[in-house]
PDB file of C-alpha atoms and ligand atoms in Angstrom:
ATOM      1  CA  UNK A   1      64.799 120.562  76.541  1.00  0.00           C
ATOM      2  CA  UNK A   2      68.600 121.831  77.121  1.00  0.00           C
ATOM      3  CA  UNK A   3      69.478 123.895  74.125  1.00  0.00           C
ATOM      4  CA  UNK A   4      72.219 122.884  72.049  1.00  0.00           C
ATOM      5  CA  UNK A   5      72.937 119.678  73.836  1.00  0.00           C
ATOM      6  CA  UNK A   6      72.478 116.675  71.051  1.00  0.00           C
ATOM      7  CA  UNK A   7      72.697 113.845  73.699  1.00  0.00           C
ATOM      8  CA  UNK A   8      69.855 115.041  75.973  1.00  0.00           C
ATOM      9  CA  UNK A   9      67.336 115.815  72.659  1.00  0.00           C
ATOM     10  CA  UNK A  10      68.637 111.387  71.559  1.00  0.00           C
ATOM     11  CA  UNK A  11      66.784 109.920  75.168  1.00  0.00           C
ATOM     12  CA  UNK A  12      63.880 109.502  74.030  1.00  0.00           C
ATOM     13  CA  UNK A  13      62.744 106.451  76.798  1.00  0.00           C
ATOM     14  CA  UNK A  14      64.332 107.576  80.126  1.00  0.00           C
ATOM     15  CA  UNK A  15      66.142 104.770  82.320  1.00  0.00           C
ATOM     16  CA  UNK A  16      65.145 104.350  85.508  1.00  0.00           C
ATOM     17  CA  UNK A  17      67.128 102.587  88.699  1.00  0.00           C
ATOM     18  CA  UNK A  18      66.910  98.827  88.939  1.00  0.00           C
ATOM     19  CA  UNK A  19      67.685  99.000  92.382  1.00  0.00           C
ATOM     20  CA  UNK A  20      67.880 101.964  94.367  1.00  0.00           C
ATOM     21  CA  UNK A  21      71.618 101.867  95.383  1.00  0.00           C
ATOM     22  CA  UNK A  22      75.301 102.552  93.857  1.00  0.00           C
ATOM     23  CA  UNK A  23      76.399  98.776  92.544  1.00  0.00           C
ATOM     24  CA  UNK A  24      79.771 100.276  92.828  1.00  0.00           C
ATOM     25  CA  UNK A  25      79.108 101.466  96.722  1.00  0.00           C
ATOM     26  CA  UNK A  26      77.799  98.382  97.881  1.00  0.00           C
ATOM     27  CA  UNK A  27      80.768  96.412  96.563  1.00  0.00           C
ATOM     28  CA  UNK A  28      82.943  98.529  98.163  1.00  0.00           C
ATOM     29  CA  UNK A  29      81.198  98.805 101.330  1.00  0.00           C
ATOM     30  CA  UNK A  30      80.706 102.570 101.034  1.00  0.00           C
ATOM     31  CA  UNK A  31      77.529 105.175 101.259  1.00  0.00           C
ATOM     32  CA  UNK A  32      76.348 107.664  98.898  1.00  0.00           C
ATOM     33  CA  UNK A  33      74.368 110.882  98.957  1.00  0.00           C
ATOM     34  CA  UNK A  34      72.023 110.688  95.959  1.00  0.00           C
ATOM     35  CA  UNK A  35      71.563 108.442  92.944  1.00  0.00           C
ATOM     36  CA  UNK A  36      71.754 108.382  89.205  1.00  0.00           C
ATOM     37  CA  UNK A  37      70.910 105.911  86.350  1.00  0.00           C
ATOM     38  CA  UNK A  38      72.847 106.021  83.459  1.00  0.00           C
ATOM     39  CA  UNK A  39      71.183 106.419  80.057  1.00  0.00           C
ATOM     40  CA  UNK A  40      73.939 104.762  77.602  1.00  0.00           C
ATOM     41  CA  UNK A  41      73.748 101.253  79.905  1.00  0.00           C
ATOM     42  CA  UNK A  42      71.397 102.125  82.651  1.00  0.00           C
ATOM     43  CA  UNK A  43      73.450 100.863  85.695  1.00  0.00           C
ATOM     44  CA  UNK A  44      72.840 103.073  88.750  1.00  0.00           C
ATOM     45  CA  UNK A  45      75.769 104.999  90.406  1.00  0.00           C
ATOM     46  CA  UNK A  46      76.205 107.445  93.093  1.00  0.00           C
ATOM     47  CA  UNK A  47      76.000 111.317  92.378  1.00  0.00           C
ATOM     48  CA  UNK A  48      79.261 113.579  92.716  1.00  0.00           C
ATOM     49  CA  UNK A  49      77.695 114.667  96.364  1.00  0.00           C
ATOM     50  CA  UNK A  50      78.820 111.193  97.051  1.00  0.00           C
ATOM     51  CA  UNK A  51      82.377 110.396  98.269  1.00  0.00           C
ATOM     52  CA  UNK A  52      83.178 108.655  95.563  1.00  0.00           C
ATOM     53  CA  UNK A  53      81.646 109.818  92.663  1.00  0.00           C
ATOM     54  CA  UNK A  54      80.750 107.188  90.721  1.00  0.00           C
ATOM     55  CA  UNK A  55      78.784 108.174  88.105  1.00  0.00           C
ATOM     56  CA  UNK A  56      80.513 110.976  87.106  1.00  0.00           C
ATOM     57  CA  UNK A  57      83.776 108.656  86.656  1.00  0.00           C
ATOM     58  CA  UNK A  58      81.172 105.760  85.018  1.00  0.00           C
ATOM     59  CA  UNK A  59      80.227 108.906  82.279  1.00  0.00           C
ATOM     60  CA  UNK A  60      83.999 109.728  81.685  1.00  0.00           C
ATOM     61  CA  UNK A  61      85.391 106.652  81.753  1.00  0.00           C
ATOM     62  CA  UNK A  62      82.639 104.746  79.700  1.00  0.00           C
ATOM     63  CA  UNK A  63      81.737 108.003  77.691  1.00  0.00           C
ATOM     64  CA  UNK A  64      78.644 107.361  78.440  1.00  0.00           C
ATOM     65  CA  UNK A  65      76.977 111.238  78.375  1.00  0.00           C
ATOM     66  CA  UNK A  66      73.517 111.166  80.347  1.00  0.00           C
ATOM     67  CA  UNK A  67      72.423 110.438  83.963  1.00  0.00           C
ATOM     68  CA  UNK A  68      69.104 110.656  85.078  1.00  0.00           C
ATOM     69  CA  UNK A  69      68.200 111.352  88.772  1.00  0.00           C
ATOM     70  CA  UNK A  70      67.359 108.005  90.941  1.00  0.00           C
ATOM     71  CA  UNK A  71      65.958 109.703  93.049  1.00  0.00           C
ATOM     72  CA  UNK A  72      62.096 108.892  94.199  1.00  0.00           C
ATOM     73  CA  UNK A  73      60.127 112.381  92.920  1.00  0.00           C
ATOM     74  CA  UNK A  74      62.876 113.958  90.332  1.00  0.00           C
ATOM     75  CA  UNK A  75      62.706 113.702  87.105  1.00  0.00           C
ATOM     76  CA  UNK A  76      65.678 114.987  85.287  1.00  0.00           C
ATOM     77  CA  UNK A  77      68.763 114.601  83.391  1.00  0.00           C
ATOM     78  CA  UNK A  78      72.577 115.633  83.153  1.00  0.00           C
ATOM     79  CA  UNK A  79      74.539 116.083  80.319  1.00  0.00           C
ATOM     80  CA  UNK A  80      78.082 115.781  81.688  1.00  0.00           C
ATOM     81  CA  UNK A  81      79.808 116.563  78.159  1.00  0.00           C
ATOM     82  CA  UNK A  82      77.919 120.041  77.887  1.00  0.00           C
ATOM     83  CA  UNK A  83      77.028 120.245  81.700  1.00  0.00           C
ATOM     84  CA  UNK A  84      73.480 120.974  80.992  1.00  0.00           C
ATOM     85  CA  UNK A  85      69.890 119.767  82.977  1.00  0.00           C
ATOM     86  CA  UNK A  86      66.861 118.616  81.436  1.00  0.00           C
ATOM     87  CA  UNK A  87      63.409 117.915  83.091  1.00  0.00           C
ATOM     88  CA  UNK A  88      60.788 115.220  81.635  1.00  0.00           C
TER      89      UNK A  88
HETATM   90 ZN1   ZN B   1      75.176 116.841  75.783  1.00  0.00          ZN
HETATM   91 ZN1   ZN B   2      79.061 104.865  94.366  1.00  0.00          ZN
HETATM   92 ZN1   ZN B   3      76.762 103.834  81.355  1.00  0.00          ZN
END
């Protein structure tokens, strides 16, 4: 585990995607790159490869600190309040 970084150390049960898709995207009618699940409410947003960014706005905007990856083999996490990585 990330040193230092309080909110990766506090998931203890990692989220994982309901759906694979952005809820925010397909509303919208707009693609995404890569996925991520967040770990305060677990609704799955699009990564900030993604035109819209949407789970890096969700984590701001929500304060809302930890995303997993969504994606089908990775298994990891992102801190955005102390930018660090985790794998499980
Ligand atoms: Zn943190
Ligand atoms: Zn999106
Ligand atoms: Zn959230």
């Amino acid at each position: 585990m990330a040193d230092g970084c309080v909110h990766l150390e506090s998931v203890e049960n990692v989220k994982g995607p309901r759906r694979r898709e952005c809820d925010t995207c397909v509303t919208m009618g707009a693609s995404w790159v890569h996925l991520r699940t967040c770990q305060t409410c677990g609704v799955t947003l699009c990564c900030d490869s993604s035109p819209n960014r949407h789970a890096s706005t969700h984590a701001r905007a929500q304060q809302h600190p930890v995303a997993a990856s969504a994606e089908v083999g990775e298994r990891w996490l992102y801190c955005y309040v102390d930018d660090a990585f985790a794998e499980y």
